[in-house]
mmCIF file of C-alpha atoms in Angstrom:
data_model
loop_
_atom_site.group_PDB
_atom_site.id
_atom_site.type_symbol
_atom_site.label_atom_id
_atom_site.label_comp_id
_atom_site.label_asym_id
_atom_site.label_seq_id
_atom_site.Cartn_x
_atom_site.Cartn_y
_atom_site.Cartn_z
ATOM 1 C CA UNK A 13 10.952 -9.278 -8.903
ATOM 2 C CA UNK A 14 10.750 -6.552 -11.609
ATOM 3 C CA UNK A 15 7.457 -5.508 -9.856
ATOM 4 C CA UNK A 16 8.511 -5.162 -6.522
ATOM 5 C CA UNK A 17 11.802 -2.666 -7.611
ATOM 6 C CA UNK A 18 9.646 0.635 -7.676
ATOM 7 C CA UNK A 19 8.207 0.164 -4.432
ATOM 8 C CA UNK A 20 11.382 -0.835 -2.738
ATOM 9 C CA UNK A 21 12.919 2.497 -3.949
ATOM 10 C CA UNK A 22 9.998 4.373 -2.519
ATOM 11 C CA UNK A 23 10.566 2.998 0.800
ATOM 12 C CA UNK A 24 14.433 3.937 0.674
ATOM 13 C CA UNK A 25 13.686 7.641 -0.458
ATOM 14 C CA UNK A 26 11.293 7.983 1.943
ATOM 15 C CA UNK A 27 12.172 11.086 4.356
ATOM 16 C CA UNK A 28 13.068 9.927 7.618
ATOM 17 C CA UNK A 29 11.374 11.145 10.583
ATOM 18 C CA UNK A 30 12.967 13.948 13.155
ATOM 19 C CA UNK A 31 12.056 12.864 16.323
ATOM 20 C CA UNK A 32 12.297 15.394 19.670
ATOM 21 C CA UNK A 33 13.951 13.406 22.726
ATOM 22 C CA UNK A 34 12.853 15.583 25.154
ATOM 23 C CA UNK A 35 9.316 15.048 24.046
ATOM 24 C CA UNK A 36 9.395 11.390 26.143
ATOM 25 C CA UNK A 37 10.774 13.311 29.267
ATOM 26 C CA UNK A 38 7.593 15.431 29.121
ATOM 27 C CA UNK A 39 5.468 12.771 29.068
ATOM 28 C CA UNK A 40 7.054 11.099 32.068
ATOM 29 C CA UNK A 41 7.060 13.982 33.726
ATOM 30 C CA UNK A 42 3.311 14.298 32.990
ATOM 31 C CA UNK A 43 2.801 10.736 34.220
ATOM 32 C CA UNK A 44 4.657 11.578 37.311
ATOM 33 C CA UNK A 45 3.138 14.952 38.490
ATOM 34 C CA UNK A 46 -0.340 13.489 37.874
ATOM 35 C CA UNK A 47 0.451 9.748 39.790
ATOM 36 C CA UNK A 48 2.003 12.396 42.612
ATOM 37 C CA UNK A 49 -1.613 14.237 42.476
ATOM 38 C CA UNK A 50 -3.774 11.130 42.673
ATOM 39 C CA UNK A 51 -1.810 9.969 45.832
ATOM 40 C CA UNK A 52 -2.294 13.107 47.397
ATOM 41 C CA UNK A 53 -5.889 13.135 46.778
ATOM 42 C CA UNK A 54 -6.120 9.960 48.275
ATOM 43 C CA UNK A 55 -4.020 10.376 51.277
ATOM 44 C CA UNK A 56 -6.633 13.555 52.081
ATOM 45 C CA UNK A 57 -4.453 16.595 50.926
ATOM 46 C CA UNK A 58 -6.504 17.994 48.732
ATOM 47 C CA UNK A 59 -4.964 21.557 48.533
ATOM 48 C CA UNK A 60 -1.610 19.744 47.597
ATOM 49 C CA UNK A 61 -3.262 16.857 45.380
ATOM 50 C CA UNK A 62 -4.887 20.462 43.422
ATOM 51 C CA UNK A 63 -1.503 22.058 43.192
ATOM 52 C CA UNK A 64 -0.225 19.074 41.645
ATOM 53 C CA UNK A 65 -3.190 18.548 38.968
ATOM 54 C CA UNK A 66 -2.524 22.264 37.803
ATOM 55 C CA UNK A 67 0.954 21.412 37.663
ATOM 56 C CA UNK A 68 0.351 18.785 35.651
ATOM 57 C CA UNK A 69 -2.029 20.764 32.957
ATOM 58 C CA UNK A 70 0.954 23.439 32.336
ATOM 59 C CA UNK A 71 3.487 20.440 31.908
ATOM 60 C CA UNK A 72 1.491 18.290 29.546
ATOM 61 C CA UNK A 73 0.931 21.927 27.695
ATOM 62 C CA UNK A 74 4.833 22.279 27.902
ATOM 63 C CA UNK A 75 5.221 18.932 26.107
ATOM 64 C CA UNK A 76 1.924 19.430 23.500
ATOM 65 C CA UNK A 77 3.847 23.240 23.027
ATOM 66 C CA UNK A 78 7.128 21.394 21.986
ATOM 67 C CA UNK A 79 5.718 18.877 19.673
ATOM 68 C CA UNK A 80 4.407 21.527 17.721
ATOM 69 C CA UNK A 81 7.398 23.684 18.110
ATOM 70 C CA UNK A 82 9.494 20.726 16.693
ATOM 71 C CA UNK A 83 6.906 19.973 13.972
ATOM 72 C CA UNK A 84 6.980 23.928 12.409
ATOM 73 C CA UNK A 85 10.896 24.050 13.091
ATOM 74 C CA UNK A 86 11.518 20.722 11.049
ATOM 75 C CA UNK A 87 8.582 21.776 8.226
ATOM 76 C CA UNK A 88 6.108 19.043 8.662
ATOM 77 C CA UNK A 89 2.541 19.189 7.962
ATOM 78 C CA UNK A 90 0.247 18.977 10.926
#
């Protein structure tokens, strides 16, 4: 038991993670605008299923932008 004492204070002290909630919403929204695309493409609208698949790049580099923005705020190490 005596053995197992130092690690079991390790994994109390252990910082505890800050987590972004509005990095989830990104991602869904990510998933949706590219879902939205590939049905467009498919239905034939290409000029809309295109719209959509650049919308999609500048939200997943929203959600990649806030990440990283929530990683320097809170001091972590990339």
């Amino acid at each position: 038991m005596s053995t197992s004492e130092p690690h079991m204070e390790n994994f109390l002290n252990q910082k505890k993670r800050i987590k972004n909630p509005l990095v989830p919403v990104g991602a869904l929204m990510t998933a949706g605008v590219l879902t939205a695309g590939l049905v467009s493409f498919r239905q034939g609208n290409s000029r809309l299923g295109q719209l959509l698949m650049r919308t999609r790049v500048v939200v997943q580099g929203a959600t990649v932008a806030l990440m990283v923005g929530t990683a320097y705020y809170y001091g972590e190490k990339m």
